[in-house]
Tab-separated table of C-alpha atoms in Angstrom:
chain	number	residue	atom	x	y	z
A	446	MET	CA	0.000	0.000	0.000
A	447	PRO	CA	1.448	3.399	-0.920
A	448	THR	CA	2.206	5.845	1.846
A	449	PRO	CA	-0.385	8.629	2.116
A	450	PRO	CA	0.918	11.941	0.779
A	451	TYR	CA	0.519	13.718	4.078
A	452	ARG	CA	2.854	11.269	5.760
A	453	ARG	CA	5.700	12.166	3.494
A	454	ARG	CA	7.552	15.408	3.114
A	455	ALA	CA	10.068	16.452	0.478
A	456	SER	CA	12.238	19.538	0.725
A	457	ARG	CA	12.348	22.089	-2.049
A	458	SER	CA	15.886	20.966	-2.784
A	459	ALA	CA	14.628	17.416	-3.294
A	460	VAL	CA	11.960	18.670	-5.685
A	461	ALA	CA	14.564	20.694	-7.533
A	462	THR	CA	16.680	17.555	-7.820
A	463	LEU	CA	13.746	15.708	-9.380
A	464	GLY	CA	13.218	18.580	-11.796
A	465	ALA	CA	16.874	18.511	-12.791
A	466	ALA	CA	16.671	14.760	-13.316
A	467	GLY	CA	13.708	15.286	-15.599
A	468	LEU	CA	15.619	17.815	-17.685
A	469	VAL	CA	18.529	15.417	-18.030
A	470	ALA	CA	16.176	12.672	-19.209
A	471	LEU	CA	14.619	15.067	-21.711
A	472	GLY	CA	18.000	15.940	-23.129
A	473	ALA	CA	18.194	19.347	-21.478
A	474	ALA	CA	21.027	19.035	-18.986
A	475	PRO	CA	23.014	22.204	-18.278
A	476	ALA	CA	25.949	22.961	-20.511
A	477	ALA	CA	29.428	21.889	-19.459
A	478	VAL	CA	31.200	24.369	-17.207
A	479	GLY	CA	34.620	24.845	-15.688
A	480	ASP	CA	37.684	23.861	-17.706
A	481	GLU	CA	35.803	21.587	-20.129
A	482	ALA	CA	35.944	22.649	-23.759
A	483	PRO	CA	32.664	23.496	-25.489
A	484	PRO	CA	31.221	20.766	-27.694
A	485	SER	CA	32.300	20.611	-31.320
A	486	LEU	CA	28.685	20.991	-32.417
A	487	ALA	CA	26.789	23.742	-30.608
A	488	LEU	CA	23.573	25.698	-30.894
A	489	GLY	CA	23.185	29.423	-31.205
A	490	ASP	CA	21.291	31.141	-28.406
A	491	ILE	CA	17.534	30.435	-28.292
A	492	LYS	CA	15.607	32.903	-26.179
A	493	PRO	CA	12.409	32.157	-24.193
A	494	ILE	CA	9.208	32.492	-26.219
A	495	THR	CA	6.317	34.413	-24.651
A	496	GLY	CA	2.877	35.739	-25.590
A	497	VAL	CA	1.975	32.769	-27.778
A	498	LYS	CA	-1.682	32.522	-28.824
A	499	PRO	CA	-3.137	28.991	-28.496
A	500	GLY	CA	-3.704	27.511	-31.939
A	501	SER	CA	-0.935	29.539	-33.551
A	502	PRO	CA	2.518	28.456	-34.816
A	503	VAL	CA	5.586	28.897	-32.618
A	504	ASP	CA	8.685	30.430	-34.182
A	505	LEU	CA	11.682	28.382	-33.029
A	506	PRO	CA	14.907	29.638	-34.644
A	507	VAL	CA	17.715	27.048	-34.584
A	508	THR	CA	21.324	27.628	-35.613
A	509	VAL	CA	24.140	25.060	-35.510
A	510	VAL	CA	27.824	25.978	-35.237
A	511	ASN	CA	30.837	23.692	-35.650
A	512	ASN	CA	33.349	24.792	-33.001
A	513	GLY	CA	35.715	21.933	-33.769
A	514	ALA	CA	38.731	21.672	-36.041
A	515	THR	CA	37.323	19.061	-38.424
A	516	THR	CA	34.275	18.792	-40.646
A	517	VAL	CA	31.253	16.950	-39.277
A	518	GLU	CA	29.777	14.846	-42.077
A	519	LYS	CA	26.326	14.328	-40.578
A	520	LEU	CA	24.327	15.655	-37.634
A	521	TRP	CA	21.014	15.195	-35.835
A	522	ILE	CA	18.738	17.762	-34.196
A	523	LYS	CA	16.350	16.511	-31.518
A	524	TYR	CA	13.214	18.484	-30.582
A	525	THR	CA	11.233	17.697	-27.412
A	526	ALA	CA	8.029	19.520	-26.439
A	527	THR	CA	5.648	19.292	-23.466
A	528	ARG	CA	1.976	18.474	-23.992
A	529	GLY	CA	0.743	21.980	-24.834
A	530	LEU	CA	2.869	22.011	-27.990
A	531	ALA	CA	2.547	19.824	-31.086
A	532	PHE	CA	4.515	18.968	-34.224
A	533	PRO	CA	1.904	19.319	-37.016
A	534	GLU	CA	4.237	18.680	-39.973
A	535	VAL	CA	7.197	16.374	-39.502
A	536	PRO	CA	9.671	16.254	-42.424
A	537	SER	CA	10.543	12.920	-44.028
A	538	ASN	CA	14.112	13.146	-42.715
A	539	CYS	CA	12.714	13.125	-39.154
A	540	GLN	CA	10.934	10.617	-36.948
A	541	LYS	CA	8.161	11.571	-34.529
A	542	GLN	CA	7.339	9.978	-31.192
A	543	TYR	CA	4.682	10.489	-28.524
A	544	VAL	CA	5.755	9.529	-24.983
A	545	GLY	CA	3.314	9.385	-22.086
A	546	ALA	CA	4.137	10.776	-18.643
A	547	TYR	CA	6.431	8.740	-16.413
A	548	ASP	CA	8.831	9.440	-13.540
A	549	GLU	CA	8.974	13.208	-12.944
A	550	MET	CA	8.523	14.028	-16.645
A	551	PRO	CA	5.248	15.112	-18.271
A	552	GLU	CA	3.900	13.618	-21.480
A	553	ARG	CA	5.693	14.974	-24.508
A	554	TRP	CA	6.410	14.857	-28.216
A	555	ILE	CA	9.862	14.027	-29.584
A	556	ALA	CA	11.189	14.527	-33.101
A	557	ILE	CA	14.679	13.511	-34.248
A	558	CYS	CA	15.848	14.936	-37.584
A	559	ALA	CA	18.877	13.696	-39.554
A	560	PHE	CA	20.845	16.043	-41.831
A	561	ASP	CA	23.280	14.600	-44.397
A	562	LYS	CA	25.229	17.826	-44.591
A	563	ALA	CA	28.942	18.430	-44.164
A	564	VAL	CA	29.278	21.049	-41.416
A	565	LYS	CA	32.569	22.887	-41.747
A	566	PRO	CA	34.552	24.257	-38.785
A	567	GLY	CA	33.694	27.832	-37.878
A	568	VAL	CA	30.620	27.941	-40.106
A	569	ALA	CA	27.050	28.356	-38.900
A	570	TYR	CA	24.105	26.459	-40.376
A	571	ARG	CA	20.338	26.487	-39.980
A	572	PRO	CA	17.411	24.412	-41.263
A	573	GLN	CA	16.224	25.728	-44.606
A	574	LYS	CA	12.738	25.859	-43.143
A	575	PRO	CA	12.060	26.113	-39.394
A	576	PHE	CA	10.798	22.931	-37.798
A	577	ALA	CA	7.016	23.338	-37.423
A	578	VAL	CA	5.751	23.767	-33.854
A	579	LYS	CA	2.167	24.643	-32.932
A	580	ALA	CA	0.626	25.788	-29.646
A	581	GLU	CA	-2.399	23.621	-28.878
A	582	LYS	CA	-5.643	25.084	-27.474
A	583	HIS	CA	-4.554	23.853	-24.020
A	584	ALA	CA	-1.054	25.367	-24.257
A	585	PHE	CA	-0.039	27.418	-21.250
A	586	ASP	CA	3.261	26.977	-19.425
A	587	ASP	CA	5.284	24.748	-21.744
A	588	GLU	CA	8.893	23.995	-22.537
A	589	MET	CA	10.908	22.809	-25.516
A	590	TRP	CA	14.329	21.218	-25.572
A	591	VAL	CA	16.583	21.368	-28.606
A	592	THR	CA	19.709	19.180	-28.851
A	593	VAL	CA	22.327	18.756	-31.605
A	594	THR	CA	24.604	15.702	-31.888
A	595	ASP	CA	27.012	14.079	-34.348
A	596	TYR	CA	25.429	10.688	-33.623
A	597	GLU	CA	21.850	9.437	-33.887
A	598	PRO	CA	20.020	9.794	-30.552
A	599	SER	CA	18.099	6.730	-29.426
A	600	PRO	CA	14.304	7.106	-29.271
A	601	ASP	CA	12.495	6.745	-25.980
A	602	GLU	CA	11.879	3.019	-25.488
A	603	ASN	CA	8.404	3.577	-24.007
A	604	SER	CA	6.818	4.129	-27.421
A	605	THR	CA	7.504	3.542	-31.105
A	606	PRO	CA	8.554	6.446	-33.359
A	607	THR	CA	7.005	6.955	-36.794
A	608	PRO	CA	8.659	8.561	-39.862
A	609	GLY	CA	7.623	12.020	-40.960
A	610	THR	CA	5.718	12.552	-44.187
A	611	ALA	CA	6.242	16.263	-44.937
A	612	PRO	CA	8.919	17.368	-47.437
A	613	GLU	CA	12.493	16.990	-46.235
A	614	ILE	CA	14.215	19.961	-44.617
A	615	GLU	CA	17.808	20.653	-45.608
A	616	LEU	CA	20.566	22.355	-43.657
A	617	ILE	CA	21.981	25.529	-45.226
A	618	GLU	CA	24.687	28.009	-44.278
A	619	SER	CA	23.554	30.889	-42.085
A	620	PRO	CA	25.139	34.325	-42.509
A	621	THR	CA	24.266	35.295	-38.924
A	622	GLY	CA	25.203	32.254	-36.927
A	623	GLY	CA	27.511	33.559	-34.231
A	624	ALA	CA	29.210	31.306	-31.715
A	625	GLY	CA	27.576	28.458	-29.869
A	626	SER	CA	28.441	27.409	-26.314
A	627	THR	CA	26.131	24.442	-25.635
A	628	ASP	CA	24.756	21.493	-27.565
A	629	ARG	CA	21.325	21.693	-25.912
A	630	PHE	CA	18.847	24.410	-24.991
A	631	ARG	CA	15.805	24.517	-22.721
A	632	VAL	CA	13.312	26.972	-24.185
A	633	PRO	CA	10.338	28.131	-22.047
A	634	VAL	CA	7.228	28.678	-24.190
A	635	THR	CA	4.478	30.675	-22.469
A	636	SER	CA	1.022	31.007	-24.013
A	637	VAL	CA	-1.704	33.531	-23.212
A	638	ASN	CA	-4.211	31.163	-21.630
A	639	THR	CA	-6.116	30.319	-18.443
A	640	ALA	CA	-7.158	27.216	-16.512
A	641	ASP	CA	-10.283	26.734	-14.434
A	642	TYR	CA	-10.040	24.662	-11.262
A	643	GLU	CA	-13.477	23.418	-10.211
A	644	VAL	CA	-14.795	21.427	-7.237
A	645	THR	CA	-18.129	19.687	-6.775
A	646	GLY	CA	-19.866	18.798	-3.525
A	647	ALA	CA	-22.439	16.150	-2.599
A	648	ALA	CA	-26.070	15.716	-1.484
A	649	LEU	CA	-26.430	13.206	1.369
A	650	ARG	CA	-29.604	11.681	2.816
A	651	GLY	CA	-30.304	9.093	5.489
A	652	LYS	CA	-31.485	8.303	9.027
A	653	PRO	CA	-29.555	8.630	12.284
A	654	GLY	CA	-27.292	5.575	12.536
A	655	ASP	CA	-26.967	5.156	8.763
A	656	THR	CA	-23.600	5.106	7.011
A	657	VAL	CA	-23.537	6.973	3.709
A	658	THR	CA	-20.984	7.268	0.895
A	659	MET	CA	-19.849	10.759	0.010
A	660	LYS	CA	-17.902	11.630	-3.141
A	661	VAL	CA	-16.492	15.079	-3.907
A	662	THR	CA	-14.409	15.966	-6.951
A	663	PHE	CA	-11.710	18.262	-8.312
A	664	THR	CA	-11.322	18.997	-12.030
A	665	ASN	CA	-9.259	21.341	-14.160
A	666	THR	CA	-11.805	22.207	-16.842
A	667	GLY	CA	-9.167	24.063	-18.847
A	668	PRO	CA	-8.654	25.193	-21.421
A	669	GLY	CA	-5.028	25.443	-20.288
A	670	TRP	CA	-3.120	22.531	-18.795
A	671	VAL	CA	-1.058	23.140	-15.647
A	672	TRP	CA	2.310	21.450	-15.353
A	673	SER	CA	2.898	20.733	-11.664
A	674	LYS	CA	6.549	21.653	-11.353
A	675	PRO	CA	8.611	23.719	-8.903
A	676	GLY	CA	7.417	27.315	-9.010
A	677	THR	CA	3.849	26.484	-10.047
A	678	PRO	CA	1.188	27.571	-7.503
A	679	TRP	CA	-0.152	24.502	-5.739
A	680	THR	CA	-3.502	23.752	-4.188
A	681	SER	CA	-5.279	20.926	-2.401
A	682	VAL	CA	-8.927	20.193	-1.634
A	683	LEU	CA	-10.406	21.024	1.792
A	684	VAL	CA	-13.467	18.983	2.819
A	685	THR	CA	-15.579	20.229	5.751
A	686	LEU	CA	-18.098	17.660	7.014
A	687	PRO	CA	-21.733	18.488	7.852
A	688	ALA	CA	-22.564	18.773	11.558
A	689	GLY	CA	-24.038	15.629	13.056
A	690	THR	CA	-21.791	13.267	11.069
A	691	SER	CA	-18.597	11.356	11.824
A	692	VAL	CA	-16.099	9.644	9.555
A	693	VAL	CA	-16.163	5.884	9.360
A	694	LYS	CA	-13.545	5.779	6.620
A	695	PRO	CA	-11.836	8.799	5.001
A	696	ASP	CA	-10.372	8.902	1.523
A	697	PHE	CA	-6.827	7.540	1.474
A	698	TYR	CA	-5.384	10.876	0.312
A	699	CYS	CA	-7.113	13.025	2.916
A	700	LYS	CA	-5.758	14.014	6.347
A	701	ALA	CA	-8.028	15.149	9.169
A	702	LYS	CA	-7.652	18.460	10.970
A	703	GLY	CA	-10.675	18.512	13.219
A	704	LYS	CA	-13.781	18.504	11.030
A	705	VAL	CA	-11.765	19.567	7.983
A	706	TYR	CA	-9.932	17.093	5.736
A	707	ASN	CA	-7.028	18.200	3.546
A	708	CYS	CA	-6.952	16.104	0.360
A	709	GLY	CA	-3.785	16.059	-1.746
A	710	LEU	CA	-3.830	16.165	-5.536
A	711	THR	CA	-1.724	14.243	-7.990
A	712	THR	CA	-0.315	16.000	-11.051
A	713	ARG	CA	-2.728	14.595	-13.642
A	714	PRO	CA	-5.985	16.142	-12.395
A	715	GLN	CA	-4.314	19.550	-12.554
A	716	GLU	CA	-3.404	19.106	-16.196
A	717	HIS	CA	-6.635	19.246	-18.193
A	718	LEU	CA	-10.027	17.533	-18.000
A	719	GLU	CA	-8.779	15.082	-15.404
A	720	THR	CA	-10.983	14.482	-12.356
A	721	ALA	CA	-9.868	13.486	-8.867
A	722	THR	CA	-12.625	11.913	-6.772
A	723	PHE	CA	-12.351	11.759	-2.971
A	724	THR	CA	-14.576	9.139	-1.327
A	725	PHE	CA	-15.655	9.125	2.342
A	726	LYS	CA	-17.832	6.815	4.431
A	727	LEU	CA	-19.801	8.958	6.899
A	728	LYS	CA	-22.051	7.949	9.775
A	729	ILE	CA	-25.099	10.089	10.478
A	730	ASP	CA	-24.941	10.482	14.256
A	731	LYS	CA	-27.884	12.806	14.795
A	732	LYS	CA	-30.134	15.297	13.146
A	733	VAL	CA	-28.821	18.861	13.140
A	734	ALA	CA	-30.969	21.596	11.675
A	735	SER	CA	-29.581	23.043	8.414
A	736	ALA	CA	-26.454	20.863	8.616
A	737	LYS	CA	-24.150	21.663	5.739
A	738	GLY	CA	-20.505	21.045	4.849
A	739	SER	CA	-18.320	22.227	1.988
A	740	VAL	CA	-15.526	21.393	-0.416
A	741	ALA	CA	-13.066	24.123	-1.423
A	742	LEU	CA	-9.630	24.782	-2.878
A	743	SER	CA	-6.996	25.435	-0.233
A	744	ASN	CA	-5.359	28.055	-2.448
A	745	ARG	CA	-7.714	30.368	-4.297
A	746	LYS	CA	-5.009	32.850	-5.320
A	747	LEU	CA	-4.156	31.101	-8.570
A	748	PRO	CA	-3.170	33.660	-11.231
A	749	PHE	CA	-4.150	31.383	-14.106
A	750	ASP	CA	-7.671	30.739	-12.690
A	751	PRO	CA	-9.806	33.905	-12.948
A	752	ASP	CA	-13.129	32.161	-12.188
A	753	LYS	CA	-13.426	31.822	-8.402
A	754	ALA	CA	-17.161	31.022	-8.360
A	755	ASN	CA	-16.600	27.268	-8.692
A	756	ASP	CA	-13.706	27.071	-6.203
A	757	THR	CA	-16.179	26.060	-3.459
A	758	ALA	CA	-19.254	23.807	-3.390
A	759	PRO	CA	-21.741	22.738	-0.670
A	760	ILE	CA	-22.183	19.341	0.955
A	761	THR	CA	-25.811	19.046	2.052
A	762	LEU	CA	-27.322	16.549	4.499
A	763	GLU	CA	-31.004	15.636	4.775
A	764	VAL	CA	-31.742	13.553	7.883
A	765	THR	CA	-34.999	11.625	7.732
A	766	GLY	CA	-36.944	10.080	10.605
A	767	GLY	CA	-36.022	6.906	12.427
A	768	GLU	CA	-34.066	5.853	15.452
A	769	PRO	CA	-30.288	5.473	15.499
A	770	GLY	CA	-29.253	2.077	14.160
A	771	ALA	CA	-32.465	1.602	12.161
A	772	THR	CA	-32.091	0.234	8.662
A	773	GLY	CA	-33.327	1.868	5.506
A	774	GLY	CA	-32.738	5.215	3.853
A	775	THR	CA	-32.758	6.251	0.239
A	776	ALA	CA	-30.113	7.238	-2.231
A	777	GLY	CA	-29.428	10.905	-2.696
A	778	GLY	CA	-27.462	12.873	-5.264
A	779	SER	CA	-25.383	11.553	-8.116
A	780	GLY	CA	-21.885	12.055	-9.325
A	781	SER	CA	-18.763	10.574	-10.818
A	782	THR	CA	-17.838	7.045	-9.890
A	783	GLY	CA	-14.670	5.247	-8.946
A	784	GLY	CA	-11.112	6.305	-8.503
A	785	SER	CA	-9.401	9.526	-7.559
A	786	SER	CA	-8.153	10.172	-11.066
A	787	GLY	CA	-10.659	9.770	-13.861
A	788	GLY	CA	-10.063	9.434	-17.568
A	789	SER	CA	-6.856	9.729	-19.545
A	790	THR	CA	-4.935	12.819	-20.451
A	791	GLY	CA	-6.802	14.848	-23.019
A	792	SER	CA	-10.103	13.091	-22.347
A	793	THR	CA	-13.321	15.013	-22.578
A	794	GLY	CA	-14.672	13.818	-19.256
A	795	GLY	CA	-15.444	16.250	-16.482
A	796	PRO	CA	-17.228	16.563	-13.183
A	797	SER	CA	-20.850	15.614	-12.715
A	798	SER	CA	-23.295	18.476	-12.704
A	799	ALA	CA	-24.866	17.189	-9.514
A	800	GLY	CA	-21.570	16.285	-7.886
A	801	GLY	CA	-20.915	13.610	-5.307
A	802	THR	CA	-22.938	10.628	-4.196
A	803	GLY	CA	-24.946	10.091	-1.020
A	804	THR	CA	-26.106	6.505	-0.549
A	805	ALA	CA	-27.604	5.348	2.753
A	806	THR	CA	-26.793	1.866	4.043
A	807	THR	CA	-27.521	-0.033	7.244
A	808	GLY	CA	-26.362	1.464	10.517
A	809	GLY	CA	-23.025	0.777	12.155
A	810	ASN	CA	-19.429	1.132	11.040
A	811	LEU	CA	-18.031	-0.360	7.860
A	812	ALA	CA	-14.961	-2.526	7.910
A	813	ALA	CA	-11.811	-0.766	6.710
A	814	THR	CA	-11.310	-2.724	3.511
A	815	GLY	CA	-9.084	-0.235	1.716
A	816	SER	CA	-9.807	3.016	-0.068
A	817	SER	CA	-12.264	3.019	-2.905
A	818	SER	CA	-10.371	5.993	-4.265
A	819	ALA	CA	-7.253	5.157	-6.238
A	820	THR	CA	-5.892	8.467	-7.367
A	821	LEU	CA	-3.859	7.988	-10.534
A	822	PRO	CA	-3.684	4.147	-10.757
A	823	ILE	CA	-0.139	3.007	-11.428
A	824	ALA	CA	0.898	-0.306	-13.007
A	825	GLY	CA	3.916	-1.901	-11.374
A	826	ALA	CA	5.985	-0.473	-8.565
A	827	ALA	CA	5.313	3.126	-7.640
A	828	ALA	CA	6.477	5.823	-5.303
A	829	ALA	CA	5.022	9.227	-4.502
A	830	VAL	CA	6.809	12.400	-3.482
A	831	VAL	CA	5.000	15.174	-1.639
A	832	VAL	CA	5.609	18.630	-3.085
A	833	THR	CA	5.906	21.158	-0.265
A	834	GLY	CA	2.719	23.158	0.228
A	835	ALA	CA	-0.958	22.283	0.480
A	836	GLY	CA	-0.386	18.531	0.690
A	837	THR	CA	-0.074	18.070	-3.080
A	838	ILE	CA	1.706	14.950	-4.276
A	839	LEU	CA	3.675	14.098	-7.342
A	840	VAL	CA	3.228	10.519	-8.421
A	841	VAL	CA	6.381	8.931	-9.766
A	842	ARG	CA	6.091	5.863	-11.938
A	843	ARG	CA	9.344	4.004	-12.348
A	844	ARG	CA	9.786	2.896	-15.891
A	845	ARG	CA	12.868	2.609	-17.951
A	846	GLY	CA	13.771	5.438	-20.230
A	847	ARG	CA	17.059	6.006	-22.049
A	848	LEU	CA	18.754	9.232	-21.057
A	849	ASP	CA	20.340	10.793	-24.114
A	850	SER	CA	23.380	12.811	-23.293
């Protein structure tokens, strides 16, 4: 059984280490420093790209310089982009690959282009036509990595690359190349977009002594995806129970602080159209007039989320007649079912309009048989790292992936 997120803590330095590891795996390690000589093949400076409109092309200028003393007969340029960016036209001298999220890296596109061009020492070159990059409608806070090598990089072994079909792009001499100091660049790409974090509550109904199931949800309804990385504002879900109830079994990812439960989020629900469902078993202890609880974001100061109206939602409780311990009760409310993370990335699913589920059962406590909420199911061995702040967790799936240098 995985350790609950609130029982683990990771320092900011640990998170930074994970982030650095992700950049290395994506081919974006920092350039060599100290007394080491610059690489023979290097890239001209690529500046951060800002103000991109979703749906529009992204201008990515790439220049290659041979700093060595001998001619390089052939080279490869590797492009890697996070999920808000796409490669709409891949030339025939390139191969394209989609790789799903694993470890601390988000899902991404990879393209590796081969150029049969002799690159002379001291001469700068550029693709005859810029490699096509497009900002998707969910683009927001993205990154690209560009790498040049004199050997063919291996594709990521977690998926199969496919050859491009667009006309081949050639490498030509560039009159304004300048000097290059690194063979790889990390390029932030920021789009003008927003994301809408939404929570839904529940409608519960039953008699004193009944145990009811309560489900509340969190969804990023988009349009922008949010990459949960160091520096991104974090949030969790706060669940306040209605008066007159007690918890028989909380959701696995929720920690109690009095009557309030703090529920941590994985990365996927924060991306786009992913739903996290938190499931509780509650006992109705007694009837309290106008009893009402709530579900809310712990952090409502999210600059990318201008709509605050759906950051909170009520949890209502209707207590019917009957003595404590009596059987019976009727179902109330409706909502999403199963799991803490619903759907796959890019799915069109979303939260239920009614939100939550309130189903009355016979009185008494339920046996603790394990959480019905399995936020972000993971095949194989898994580990989770808590990102400091608001109890949010980052799920890490250990799969093999070749790290291109």
